[in-house]
Amino acid sequence: MNGRSLAGIGLFCMLWAYAAGPAASAPLCVHALCLPEDAAWRRGSADQETTDDAFILERAAEPENLLQVVVLRTAPVVRGDADAYYDRLTRFWHANYGKSVLVYWQEADGARWRGLRRPAQEQGMGVFQLVTVHAGRAYSLLVFVPGTATTLPAPARQLLDGIRFAAGEPKPTQASQAPRTSTQAPPERWLRTHAYRAQVAAEELEQRTVAEVRHLGDGMLTGHGLRYGESGVEWFMDGYVWRDASENSARSAWEVRGTLRVEAPAEWSDTAPWSLSLSLPEGQEPVSARQSTRVLCGHRDALRAALERLGRGDTTAVQGLASDCATAAIPLGPTVLRGEPGKTTSATWQLPAPTLKAGAGQGEEASVGLVEVLMETEPGRRLPGDALIGGVRLYFVYEPAAPQ
C-alpha cells in the first residue's frame, strides 16, 4: 500500500491493495450522478472513503499497473452558468499548474467534461482531473495513471461513458453510504467574525532562538521579532559570527527576514478566492506557507475559550472540540505556497465552504469554520529561524449565518 496525496483536490490516502475492498457492483451515486455497475472495479476501504468524502475505485488496467479513480462526494453548487464556471476553472488551472499544462474537453456519452492532465506529487505518476457541471452542481473525479500515460486509459473512459445523471438526487444505497444525506442542511453563508495572530510565547521563543544561534559557533543574536498586521506578518532575525578563531578574525553579519500576506474573503463561499504571497530578500532560504481548514463544534463558551487560547499560541487548544458537525471543505487547488529568495511569489485558490449537518449549532451548541495559515521552514537550513518562522500562525474564524 502506497500513501499518496492529491494536490489540488485535498488530502487522500490512495490505497493500492487491489483486493482490499468489495467489488463496486452496486450503483454509487453523488447527488444526481450515478456510476455504472461494474464488478471489475474494487472499492477502497470504507474508513478511508468516509474520511476523504470520496468513492475510491481500483482495477488492473494492465497486469503490471493498477488504475485508480477517485470520485468526490462533494459537488458544490455553481454560481452563474456552466460556461463561466469552466472559464474560471481553466484560468485557475493555468495559474496554478502553468500555461503549458494540458487542458482539454472530454466528451462522454453526451456529457462534456473539462479535463486537466498534470503530474501527480508522486514520482512517476500522473493524474487526469475531470469536472462537469450538471443541474447547477460541479462534479469532479480524478484518474491516477503511470506518468507515461498521455491519454485517458480505456477502462476509465468506459467508466466515464457509463455515468448517468438522474433527474433528481437519488438516496444513497447501502453500498454508497455517503456521509452527506438528505437530512444535512448547508448554510447559505459563512461570515468571517474573527482573526487571530498567534506565535510561540516570547520566553520560549527567545530560548529556542538563542539555542539555534549557538549552532553557528562563535557569534551572537543581535535582534529578532515578528510584526503582525491585520492579515499578514513580517519576521526578522539578525546577528553575526566570527569567521575563524585567529587573532585576525573578522565578524560576518547574517540576517533572516521575510513577509507573508494573506487575502482572506469576508464571506467564505465556494467561489471566494484566497490569496497568499511570500516575499523573501536575496540570500534568504526558502520557506513555505501552508493553509488548512477544519470545522469545530461544541458548547459556545467552550468554543470561544478554545479560540482565545489558540490566539495566545496554544496550538492544542482545540483538541477537545468535536469536528464531526460538518463535512469539511475539499480544496480546489494546492494549498501550499513556496517562497523563493529574491522574489515575491503568490498563489490564489478556492476553498469550498463546508456543509453543516442537520441540527448542528442549535441551542447552546455552536459551529465555526477555522482556516489556518502557518509558516514552515525546509530541512537543512544553514541559518537560524526554525523557531521564529515556524511559530507564525494566522487563524481566520468563520461562523454560519442563517439564510436570508
mmCIF file of C-alpha atoms in Angstrom:
data_model
loop_
_atom_site.group_PDB
_atom_site.id
_atom_site.type_symbol
_atom_site.label_atom_id
_atom_site.label_comp_id
_atom_site.label_asym_id
_atom_site.label_seq_id
_atom_site.Cartn_x
_atom_site.Cartn_y
_atom_site.Cartn_z
ATOM 1 C CA MET A 1 0.000 0.000 0.000
ATOM 2 C CA ASN A 2 1.405 3.354 -1.005
ATOM 3 C CA GLY A 3 0.401 6.613 0.670
ATOM 4 C CA ARG A 4 -0.484 9.331 -1.823
ATOM 5 C CA SER A 5 -1.612 12.958 -1.558
ATOM 6 C CA LEU A 6 -3.773 14.717 -4.119
ATOM 7 C CA ALA A 7 -2.513 18.255 -4.679
ATOM 8 C CA GLY A 8 -5.349 20.390 -5.969
ATOM 9 C CA ILE A 9 -8.236 18.370 -4.551
ATOM 10 C CA GLY A 10 -7.390 17.768 -0.914
ATOM 11 C CA LEU A 11 -5.656 15.043 1.001
ATOM 12 C CA PHE A 12 -6.483 11.403 0.260
ATOM 13 C CA CYS A 13 -4.640 8.210 1.151
ATOM 14 C CA MET A 14 -4.535 6.210 -2.067
ATOM 15 C CA LEU A 15 -4.977 2.503 -1.403
ATOM 16 C CA TRP A 16 -3.366 0.242 -3.984
ATOM 17 C CA ALA A 17 -4.187 -3.097 -2.326
ATOM 18 C CA TYR A 18 -6.380 -4.290 -5.190
ATOM 19 C CA ALA A 19 -8.249 -6.957 -3.264
ATOM 20 C CA ALA A 20 -8.810 -4.882 -0.125
ATOM 21 C CA GLY A 21 -12.295 -3.553 -0.819
ATOM 22 C CA PRO A 22 -15.573 -5.018 -2.052
ATOM 23 C CA ALA A 23 -16.493 -5.037 -5.715
ATOM 24 C CA ALA A 24 -18.193 -1.863 -6.883
ATOM 25 C CA SER A 25 -21.095 -3.760 -8.416
ATOM 26 C CA ALA A 26 -23.923 -1.773 -6.794
ATOM 27 C CA PRO A 27 -24.585 1.747 -8.122
ATOM 28 C CA LEU A 28 -22.710 4.531 -6.378
ATOM 29 C CA CYS A 29 -24.344 7.957 -6.504
ATOM 30 C CA VAL A 30 -23.309 11.538 -5.747
ATOM 31 C CA HIS A 31 -26.374 13.770 -5.877
ATOM 32 C CA ALA A 32 -27.654 13.236 -9.450
ATOM 33 C CA LEU A 33 -24.516 11.428 -10.699
ATOM 34 C CA CYS A 34 -24.512 7.635 -10.598
ATOM 35 C CA LEU A 35 -21.550 5.460 -11.555
ATOM 36 C CA PRO A 36 -22.167 2.357 -13.664
ATOM 37 C CA GLU A 37 -22.320 -1.089 -12.098
ATOM 38 C CA ASP A 38 -19.043 -2.822 -12.927
ATOM 39 C CA ALA A 39 -17.665 -5.745 -10.913
ATOM 40 C CA ALA A 40 -14.201 -5.197 -12.405
ATOM 41 C CA TRP A 41 -13.729 -2.169 -10.168
ATOM 42 C CA ARG A 42 -12.890 -2.680 -6.492
ATOM 43 C CA ARG A 43 -13.744 -0.273 -3.674
ATOM 44 C CA GLY A 44 -11.215 1.327 -1.366
ATOM 45 C CA SER A 45 -11.584 0.919 2.373
ATOM 46 C CA ALA A 46 -14.810 2.211 3.920
ATOM 47 C CA ASP A 47 -12.921 4.148 6.600
ATOM 48 C CA GLN A 48 -10.776 5.919 4.035
ATOM 49 C CA GLU A 49 -13.734 6.753 1.816
ATOM 50 C CA THR A 50 -15.589 8.215 4.788
ATOM 51 C CA THR A 51 -12.561 10.239 5.852
ATOM 52 C CA ASP A 52 -11.921 11.560 2.342
ATOM 53 C CA ASP A 53 -15.582 12.034 1.424
ATOM 54 C CA ALA A 54 -14.943 10.229 -1.864
ATOM 55 C CA PHE A 55 -15.517 6.943 -3.649
ATOM 56 C CA ILE A 56 -12.217 5.161 -4.343
ATOM 57 C CA LEU A 57 -12.287 2.647 -7.211
ATOM 58 C CA GLU A 58 -9.419 0.410 -8.329
ATOM 59 C CA ARG A 59 -8.773 -2.080 -11.078
ATOM 60 C CA ALA A 60 -5.894 -3.523 -13.074
ATOM 61 C CA ALA A 61 -5.573 -1.591 -16.354
ATOM 62 C CA GLU A 62 -2.649 -3.823 -17.318
ATOM 63 C CA PRO A 63 -1.055 -6.757 -15.487
ATOM 64 C CA GLU A 64 1.757 -4.570 -14.163
ATOM 65 C CA ASN A 65 -0.281 -1.416 -13.490
ATOM 66 C CA LEU A 66 -3.199 -0.537 -11.269
ATOM 67 C CA LEU A 67 -5.661 2.158 -12.274
ATOM 68 C CA GLN A 68 -7.359 4.250 -9.627
ATOM 69 C CA VAL A 69 -10.345 6.591 -9.869
ATOM 70 C CA VAL A 70 -11.384 8.951 -7.066
ATOM 71 C CA VAL A 71 -14.920 10.356 -7.296
ATOM 72 C CA LEU A 72 -15.545 13.276 -4.946
ATOM 73 C CA ARG A 73 -18.775 13.143 -2.990
ATOM 74 C CA THR A 74 -18.673 16.930 -2.716
ATOM 75 C CA ALA A 75 -20.463 18.555 -5.677
ATOM 76 C CA PRO A 76 -20.669 22.275 -4.864
ATOM 77 C CA VAL A 77 -23.402 24.479 -6.246
ATOM 78 C CA VAL A 78 -22.171 26.581 -9.174
ATOM 79 C CA ARG A 79 -22.916 30.291 -9.150
ATOM 80 C CA GLY A 80 -23.576 31.542 -12.655
ATOM 81 C CA ASP A 81 -23.760 29.452 -15.798
ATOM 82 C CA ALA A 82 -21.650 26.417 -16.636
ATOM 83 C CA ASP A 83 -19.539 28.145 -19.310
ATOM 84 C CA ALA A 84 -18.490 30.865 -16.878
ATOM 85 C CA TYR A 85 -17.576 28.199 -14.312
ATOM 86 C CA TYR A 86 -15.488 26.278 -16.871
ATOM 87 C CA ASP A 87 -13.728 29.512 -17.807
ATOM 88 C CA ARG A 88 -12.860 30.262 -14.160
ATOM 89 C CA LEU A 89 -11.715 26.693 -13.656
ATOM 90 C CA THR A 90 -9.446 26.834 -16.730
ATOM 91 C CA ARG A 91 -7.857 30.093 -15.597
ATOM 92 C CA PHE A 92 -7.374 28.623 -12.130
ATOM 93 C CA TRP A 93 -5.639 25.522 -13.524
ATOM 94 C CA HIS A 94 -3.313 27.559 -15.727
ATOM 95 C CA ALA A 95 -2.480 29.918 -12.856
ATOM 96 C CA ASN A 96 -1.546 27.042 -10.552
ATOM 97 C CA TYR A 97 -0.041 24.457 -12.926
ATOM 98 C CA GLY A 98 1.399 26.643 -15.695
ATOM 99 C CA LYS A 99 0.318 27.813 -19.125
ATOM 100 C CA SER A 100 1.701 24.707 -20.825
ATOM 101 C CA VAL A 101 -0.359 22.212 -18.814
ATOM 102 C CA LEU A 102 -2.824 20.195 -20.914
ATOM 103 C CA VAL A 103 -6.429 21.420 -20.513
ATOM 104 C CA TYR A 104 -8.963 19.892 -22.857
ATOM 105 C CA TRP A 105 -12.571 18.798 -23.401
ATOM 106 C CA GLN A 106 -13.605 15.193 -22.819
ATOM 107 C CA GLU A 107 -16.868 14.004 -24.355
ATOM 108 C CA ALA A 108 -18.507 11.000 -22.665
ATOM 109 C CA ASP A 109 -21.867 9.716 -23.880
ATOM 110 C CA GLY A 110 -23.296 13.180 -24.374
ATOM 111 C CA ALA A 111 -21.758 14.734 -21.267
ATOM 112 C CA ARG A 112 -18.994 17.322 -21.560
ATOM 113 C CA TRP A 113 -16.125 17.215 -19.063
ATOM 114 C CA ARG A 114 -13.373 19.799 -18.633
ATOM 115 C CA GLY A 115 -10.152 17.855 -18.278
ATOM 116 C CA LEU A 116 -6.689 18.556 -16.916
ATOM 117 C CA ARG A 117 -3.638 16.287 -17.324
ATOM 118 C CA ARG A 118 -0.838 17.073 -14.899
ATOM 119 C CA PRO A 119 1.883 15.303 -12.940
ATOM 120 C CA ALA A 120 0.932 13.898 -9.560
ATOM 121 C CA GLN A 121 3.031 14.600 -6.486
ATOM 122 C CA GLU A 122 4.264 11.026 -6.564
ATOM 123 C CA GLN A 123 7.346 10.462 -8.690
ATOM 124 C CA GLY A 124 6.489 8.800 -11.981
ATOM 125 C CA MET A 125 2.732 9.249 -11.607
ATOM 126 C CA GLY A 126 0.229 11.389 -13.481
ATOM 127 C CA VAL A 127 -3.354 12.407 -12.867
ATOM 128 C CA PHE A 128 -6.320 13.320 -15.039
ATOM 129 C CA GLN A 129 -8.715 15.705 -13.310
ATOM 130 C CA LEU A 130 -12.213 15.837 -14.832
ATOM 131 C CA VAL A 131 -15.023 18.245 -13.923
ATOM 132 C CA THR A 132 -18.535 18.569 -15.334
ATOM 133 C CA VAL A 133 -21.473 20.795 -14.455
ATOM 134 C CA HIS A 134 -24.948 19.264 -14.299
ATOM 135 C CA ALA A 135 -28.109 20.878 -12.952
ATOM 136 C CA GLY A 136 -26.129 23.618 -11.209
ATOM 137 C CA ARG A 137 -23.564 21.390 -9.470
ATOM 138 C CA ALA A 138 -19.904 20.755 -10.311
ATOM 139 C CA TYR A 139 -18.932 17.058 -10.199
ATOM 140 C CA SER A 140 -15.259 16.060 -10.022
ATOM 141 C CA LEU A 141 -13.247 12.890 -10.402
ATOM 142 C CA LEU A 142 -9.548 12.059 -10.691
ATOM 143 C CA VAL A 143 -7.821 9.231 -12.519
ATOM 144 C CA PHE A 144 -4.319 8.260 -11.375
ATOM 145 C CA VAL A 145 -2.148 6.800 -14.115
ATOM 146 C CA PRO A 146 1.507 5.984 -14.793
ATOM 147 C CA GLY A 147 3.486 9.097 -15.687
ATOM 148 C CA THR A 148 3.952 7.870 -19.257
ATOM 149 C CA ALA A 149 0.191 7.799 -19.963
ATOM 150 C CA THR A 150 -0.854 10.762 -22.121
ATOM 151 C CA THR A 151 -4.442 9.702 -22.798
ATOM 152 C CA LEU A 152 -7.187 8.508 -20.514
ATOM 153 C CA PRO A 153 -6.928 4.694 -20.164
ATOM 154 C CA ALA A 154 -9.710 2.670 -21.798
ATOM 155 C CA PRO A 155 -11.218 1.346 -18.512
ATOM 156 C CA ALA A 156 -11.503 4.928 -17.200
ATOM 157 C CA ARG A 157 -13.119 6.087 -20.460
ATOM 158 C CA GLN A 158 -15.625 3.243 -20.223
ATOM 159 C CA LEU A 159 -16.404 4.202 -16.620
ATOM 160 C CA LEU A 160 -16.904 7.808 -17.708
ATOM 161 C CA ASP A 161 -19.177 6.760 -20.580
ATOM 162 C CA GLY A 162 -21.298 4.734 -18.161
ATOM 163 C CA ILE A 163 -22.025 7.633 -15.801
ATOM 164 C CA ARG A 164 -25.687 8.635 -15.733
ATOM 165 C CA PHE A 165 -27.357 11.747 -14.339
ATOM 166 C CA ALA A 166 -30.769 11.334 -12.732
ATOM 167 C CA ALA A 167 -33.443 13.990 -12.885
ATOM 168 C CA GLY A 168 -33.478 14.128 -9.083
ATOM 169 C CA GLU A 169 -30.933 13.257 -6.440
ATOM 170 C CA PRO A 170 -31.245 9.552 -5.538
ATOM 171 C CA LYS A 171 -30.942 8.428 -1.964
ATOM 172 C CA PRO A 172 -27.610 6.771 -1.119
ATOM 173 C CA THR A 173 -27.690 2.995 -1.395
ATOM 174 C CA GLN A 174 -26.239 0.712 1.253
ATOM 175 C CA ALA A 175 -23.187 0.359 -0.984
ATOM 176 C CA SER A 176 -22.547 4.075 -1.151
ATOM 177 C CA GLN A 177 -23.490 5.289 2.337
ATOM 178 C CA ALA A 178 -22.449 8.847 1.536
ATOM 179 C CA PRO A 179 -21.864 10.870 4.694
ATOM 180 C CA ARG A 180 -23.912 13.718 3.201
ATOM 181 C CA THR A 181 -27.592 12.803 3.420
ATOM 182 C CA SER A 182 -30.866 14.470 2.791
ATOM 183 C CA THR A 183 -31.012 15.446 6.490
ATOM 184 C CA GLN A 184 -27.996 17.744 6.098
ATOM 185 C CA ALA A 185 -28.792 21.402 5.519
ATOM 186 C CA PRO A 186 -25.921 23.501 4.188
ATOM 187 C CA PRO A 187 -25.802 27.063 5.475
ATOM 188 C CA GLU A 188 -26.272 29.791 2.906
ATOM 189 C CA ARG A 189 -23.372 31.890 4.153
ATOM 190 C CA TRP A 190 -20.196 31.638 6.259
ATOM 191 C CA LEU A 191 -19.081 35.051 7.516
ATOM 192 C CA ARG A 192 -15.651 35.935 8.903
ATOM 193 C CA THR A 193 -16.048 37.013 12.512
ATOM 194 C CA HIS A 194 -12.540 36.905 13.995
ATOM 195 C CA ALA A 195 -8.890 36.765 13.030
ATOM 196 C CA TYR A 196 -6.176 35.591 15.419
ATOM 197 C CA ARG A 197 -2.448 36.115 15.043
ATOM 198 C CA ALA A 198 -0.557 33.721 17.280
ATOM 199 C CA GLN A 199 3.073 32.884 17.929
ATOM 200 C CA VAL A 200 5.221 30.953 20.340
ATOM 201 C CA ALA A 201 5.358 32.559 23.804
ATOM 202 C CA ALA A 202 8.080 35.220 23.978
ATOM 203 C CA GLU A 203 10.169 33.461 26.642
ATOM 204 C CA GLU A 204 10.042 30.114 24.868
ATOM 205 C CA LEU A 205 10.811 31.748 21.518
ATOM 206 C CA GLU A 206 13.832 33.529 23.000
ATOM 207 C CA GLN A 207 15.234 30.299 24.438
ATOM 208 C CA ARG A 208 14.739 28.309 21.247
ATOM 209 C CA THR A 209 16.138 31.084 19.060
ATOM 210 C CA VAL A 210 19.270 31.508 21.158
ATOM 211 C CA ALA A 211 19.782 27.728 21.087
ATOM 212 C CA GLU A 212 19.644 27.818 17.283
ATOM 213 C CA VAL A 213 22.188 30.640 17.135
ATOM 214 C CA ARG A 214 24.646 28.624 19.231
ATOM 215 C CA HIS A 215 24.845 26.074 16.406
ATOM 216 C CA LEU A 216 26.500 28.736 14.261
ATOM 217 C CA GLY A 217 29.550 28.677 16.504
ATOM 218 C CA ASP A 218 31.150 31.773 17.978
ATOM 219 C CA GLY A 219 28.601 34.504 17.356
ATOM 220 C CA MET A 220 25.659 36.430 18.712
ATOM 221 C CA LEU A 221 21.985 37.148 18.119
ATOM 222 C CA THR A 222 21.502 40.917 17.936
ATOM 223 C CA GLY A 223 17.756 41.091 17.306
ATOM 224 C CA HIS A 224 14.611 39.233 16.308
ATOM 225 C CA GLY A 225 10.907 39.867 16.068
ATOM 226 C CA LEU A 226 7.519 39.317 14.456
ATOM 227 C CA ARG A 227 5.353 42.190 13.290
ATOM 228 C CA TYR A 228 1.767 41.112 12.713
ATOM 229 C CA GLY A 229 -0.649 43.092 10.589
ATOM 230 C CA GLU A 230 -4.345 42.526 10.101
ATOM 231 C CA SER A 231 -3.741 39.681 7.631
ATOM 232 C CA GLY A 232 -0.018 39.236 7.418
ATOM 233 C CA VAL A 233 3.278 39.130 9.245
ATOM 234 C CA GLU A 234 6.876 40.263 8.838
ATOM 235 C CA TRP A 235 9.733 38.471 10.573
ATOM 236 C CA PHE A 236 13.380 39.292 11.092
ATOM 237 C CA MET A 237 16.457 37.952 12.854
ATOM 238 C CA ASP A 238 19.985 39.270 12.683
ATOM 239 C CA GLY A 239 23.330 38.610 14.272
ATOM 240 C CA TYR A 240 26.924 37.847 13.455
ATOM 241 C CA VAL A 241 29.539 35.093 13.639
ATOM 242 C CA TRP A 242 33.321 35.206 13.747
ATOM 243 C CA ARG A 243 34.780 33.732 10.586
ATOM 244 C CA ASP A 244 37.596 31.902 12.401
ATOM 245 C CA ALA A 245 39.338 31.732 15.752
ATOM 246 C CA SER A 246 42.538 33.542 14.748
ATOM 247 C CA GLU A 247 43.645 36.915 16.093
ATOM 248 C CA ASN A 248 42.715 38.496 12.760
ATOM 249 C CA SER A 249 39.240 37.003 12.724
ATOM 250 C CA ALA A 250 36.614 39.146 11.003
ATOM 251 C CA ARG A 251 32.987 39.444 12.009
ATOM 252 C CA SER A 252 30.402 38.285 9.447
ATOM 253 C CA ALA A 253 26.843 39.549 9.774
ATOM 254 C CA TRP A 254 23.779 37.498 8.864
ATOM 255 C CA GLU A 255 20.054 38.179 8.713
ATOM 256 C CA VAL A 256 16.811 36.278 8.246
ATOM 257 C CA ARG A 257 13.693 38.130 7.103
ATOM 258 C CA GLY A 258 10.562 37.897 5.002
ATOM 259 C CA THR A 259 6.908 38.839 4.678
ATOM 260 C CA LEU A 260 3.696 36.826 4.410
ATOM 261 C CA ARG A 261 0.426 38.412 3.310
ATOM 262 C CA VAL A 262 -2.998 36.743 3.224
ATOM 263 C CA GLU A 263 -6.123 37.999 1.475
ATOM 264 C CA ALA A 264 -8.970 36.232 3.260
ATOM 265 C CA PRO A 265 -12.522 36.760 1.981
ATOM 266 C CA ALA A 266 -15.112 38.364 4.237
ATOM 267 C CA GLU A 267 -17.511 35.602 3.208
ATOM 268 C CA TRP A 268 -16.341 32.018 2.758
ATOM 269 C CA SER A 269 -18.077 30.572 -0.284
ATOM 270 C CA ASP A 270 -17.331 28.016 -2.980
ATOM 271 C CA THR A 271 -16.077 30.708 -5.354
ATOM 272 C CA ALA A 272 -14.419 33.187 -2.979
ATOM 273 C CA PRO A 273 -10.677 33.483 -3.749
ATOM 274 C CA TRP A 274 -7.950 33.091 -1.137
ATOM 275 C CA SER A 275 -4.627 34.730 -1.991
ATOM 276 C CA LEU A 276 -1.250 34.252 -0.315
ATOM 277 C CA SER A 277 2.035 35.978 -1.107
ATOM 278 C CA LEU A 278 5.537 35.440 0.249
ATOM 279 C CA SER A 279 8.370 37.960 -0.136
ATOM 280 C CA LEU A 280 11.955 36.905 0.586
ATOM 281 C CA PRO A 281 15.042 39.094 0.020
ATOM 282 C CA GLU A 282 18.068 37.787 -1.855
ATOM 283 C CA GLY A 283 20.239 35.430 0.146
ATOM 284 C CA GLN A 284 17.379 34.005 2.213
ATOM 285 C CA GLU A 285 16.484 30.347 2.438
ATOM 286 C CA PRO A 286 13.146 29.051 1.081
ATOM 287 C CA VAL A 287 10.122 28.904 3.369
ATOM 288 C CA SER A 288 6.528 27.862 2.719
ATOM 289 C CA ALA A 289 3.069 28.963 3.792
ATOM 290 C CA ARG A 290 0.527 26.189 4.268
ATOM 291 C CA GLN A 291 -3.246 26.593 4.517
ATOM 292 C CA SER A 292 -5.578 24.108 6.207
ATOM 293 C CA THR A 293 -9.265 24.077 7.082
ATOM 294 C CA ARG A 294 -11.435 22.390 9.688
ATOM 295 C CA VAL A 295 -14.839 22.766 11.280
ATOM 296 C CA LEU A 296 -15.141 22.770 15.079
ATOM 297 C CA CYS A 297 -18.227 22.371 17.213
ATOM 298 C CA GLY A 298 -19.051 22.389 20.903
ATOM 299 C CA HIS A 299 -20.648 24.420 23.659
ATOM 300 C CA ARG A 300 -20.491 28.100 22.780
ATOM 301 C CA ASP A 301 -18.487 29.080 25.867
ATOM 302 C CA ALA A 302 -16.017 26.206 25.424
ATOM 303 C CA LEU A 303 -15.599 27.034 21.761
ATOM 304 C CA ARG A 304 -14.981 30.712 22.476
ATOM 305 C CA ALA A 305 -12.434 29.906 25.208
ATOM 306 C CA ALA A 306 -10.580 27.455 22.938
ATOM 307 C CA LEU A 307 -10.298 30.024 20.150
ATOM 308 C CA GLU A 308 -8.950 32.630 22.555
ATOM 309 C CA ARG A 309 -6.316 30.160 23.783
ATOM 310 C CA LEU A 310 -5.472 29.401 20.174
ATOM 311 C CA GLY A 311 -4.889 33.100 19.620
ATOM 312 C CA ARG A 312 -2.469 33.127 22.537
ATOM 313 C CA GLY A 313 -0.325 30.479 20.896
ATOM 314 C CA ASP A 314 -1.748 27.305 22.444
ATOM 315 C CA THR A 315 -1.900 25.044 19.372
ATOM 316 C CA THR A 316 -3.508 22.258 21.443
ATOM 317 C CA ALA A 317 -6.464 24.418 22.478
ATOM 318 C CA VAL A 318 -8.999 22.923 20.052
ATOM 319 C CA GLN A 319 -8.110 19.257 20.538
ATOM 320 C CA GLY A 320 -11.015 18.640 22.897
ATOM 321 C CA LEU A 321 -13.605 20.040 20.494
ATOM 322 C CA ALA A 322 -15.666 17.874 18.168
ATOM 323 C CA SER A 323 -15.110 18.015 14.418
ATOM 324 C CA ASP A 324 -17.992 15.839 13.209
ATOM 325 C CA CYS A 325 -20.639 18.559 12.920
ATOM 326 C CA ALA A 326 -19.944 19.209 9.247
ATOM 327 C CA THR A 327 -18.421 17.788 6.123
ATOM 328 C CA ALA A 328 -15.075 19.512 5.751
ATOM 329 C CA ALA A 329 -14.292 21.511 2.645
ATOM 330 C CA ILE A 330 -12.087 19.942 -0.006
ATOM 331 C CA PRO A 331 -9.689 22.490 -1.550
ATOM 332 C CA LEU A 332 -9.918 23.024 -5.307
ATOM 333 C CA GLY A 333 -6.225 23.722 -5.635
ATOM 334 C CA PRO A 334 -2.844 23.293 -3.963
ATOM 335 C CA THR A 335 -2.795 24.863 -0.525
ATOM 336 C CA VAL A 336 0.950 25.299 -0.072
ATOM 337 C CA LEU A 337 2.876 28.328 -1.347
ATOM 338 C CA ARG A 338 6.677 28.049 -1.509
ATOM 339 C CA GLY A 339 8.650 31.256 -1.233
ATOM 340 C CA GLU A 340 11.772 31.819 -3.334
ATOM 341 C CA PRO A 341 14.752 34.012 -2.355
ATOM 342 C CA GLY A 342 14.799 37.347 -4.132
ATOM 343 C CA LYS A 343 11.180 37.078 -5.264
ATOM 344 C CA THR A 344 7.594 37.690 -4.267
ATOM 345 C CA THR A 345 5.642 34.535 -5.015
ATOM 346 C CA SER A 346 1.871 34.361 -4.835
ATOM 347 C CA ALA A 347 -0.991 31.952 -5.397
ATOM 348 C CA THR A 348 -4.766 32.110 -5.432
ATOM 349 C CA TRP A 349 -7.120 29.201 -4.812
ATOM 350 C CA GLN A 350 -10.638 28.421 -3.679
ATOM 351 C CA LEU A 351 -11.830 26.622 -0.564
ATOM 352 C CA PRO A 352 -15.377 25.293 -0.939
ATOM 353 C CA ALA A 353 -17.444 26.110 2.111
ATOM 354 C CA PRO A 354 -18.151 23.204 4.482
ATOM 355 C CA THR A 355 -21.624 21.734 4.866
ATOM 356 C CA LEU A 356 -23.158 21.610 8.337
ATOM 357 C CA LYS A 357 -25.055 18.519 9.397
ATOM 358 C CA ALA A 358 -28.678 18.838 10.412
ATOM 359 C CA GLY A 359 -29.089 20.122 13.959
ATOM 360 C CA ALA A 360 -25.541 21.488 14.270
ATOM 361 C CA GLY A 361 -25.197 24.836 16.011
ATOM 362 C CA GLN A 362 -28.558 24.771 17.774
ATOM 363 C CA GLY A 363 -29.205 25.845 21.334
ATOM 364 C CA GLU A 364 -26.021 26.249 23.326
ATOM 365 C CA GLU A 365 -24.026 24.382 20.685
ATOM 366 C CA ALA A 366 -22.046 26.316 18.082
ATOM 367 C CA SER A 367 -20.014 25.588 14.977
ATOM 368 C CA VAL A 368 -17.173 27.552 13.398
ATOM 369 C CA GLY A 369 -15.054 27.129 10.311
ATOM 370 C CA LEU A 370 -11.370 27.615 11.037
ATOM 371 C CA VAL A 371 -8.891 28.419 8.261
ATOM 372 C CA GLU A 372 -5.265 28.318 9.402
ATOM 373 C CA VAL A 373 -2.229 29.683 7.594
ATOM 374 C CA LEU A 374 1.087 28.595 9.057
ATOM 375 C CA MET A 375 4.720 29.025 8.081
ATOM 376 C CA GLU A 376 7.142 26.152 7.539
ATOM 377 C CA THR A 377 10.895 26.036 7.040
ATOM 378 C CA GLU A 378 12.717 23.435 4.969
ATOM 379 C CA PRO A 379 15.106 20.806 6.343
ATOM 380 C CA GLY A 380 18.805 21.593 6.267
ATOM 381 C CA ARG A 381 18.657 25.332 6.947
ATOM 382 C CA ARG A 382 22.059 26.980 7.320
ATOM 383 C CA LEU A 383 20.813 29.934 9.352
ATOM 384 C CA PRO A 384 18.592 30.078 12.462
ATOM 385 C CA GLY A 385 14.892 30.751 12.067
ATOM 386 C CA ASP A 386 13.035 27.467 12.626
ATOM 387 C CA ALA A 387 11.541 28.612 15.931
ATOM 388 C CA LEU A 388 10.745 32.146 14.790
ATOM 389 C CA ILE A 389 9.255 31.324 11.377
ATOM 390 C CA GLY A 390 7.695 28.023 12.447
ATOM 391 C CA GLY A 391 5.816 29.840 15.207
ATOM 392 C CA VAL A 392 3.840 32.021 12.791
ATOM 393 C CA ARG A 393 0.127 31.198 12.835
ATOM 394 C CA LEU A 394 -2.788 33.111 11.317
ATOM 395 C CA TYR A 395 -6.320 31.910 12.086
ATOM 396 C CA PHE A 396 -9.456 33.097 10.300
ATOM 397 C CA VAL A 397 -12.723 32.187 12.009
ATOM 398 C CA TYR A 398 -15.993 31.901 10.075
ATOM 399 C CA GLU A 399 -19.448 31.387 11.522
ATOM 400 C CA PRO A 400 -22.533 30.168 9.634
ATOM 401 C CA ALA A 401 -25.218 32.766 9.115
ATOM 402 C CA ALA A 402 -28.887 31.995 8.769
ATOM 403 C CA PRO A 403 -30.174 32.082 5.167
ATOM 404 C CA GLN A 404 -31.573 35.438 4.120
#
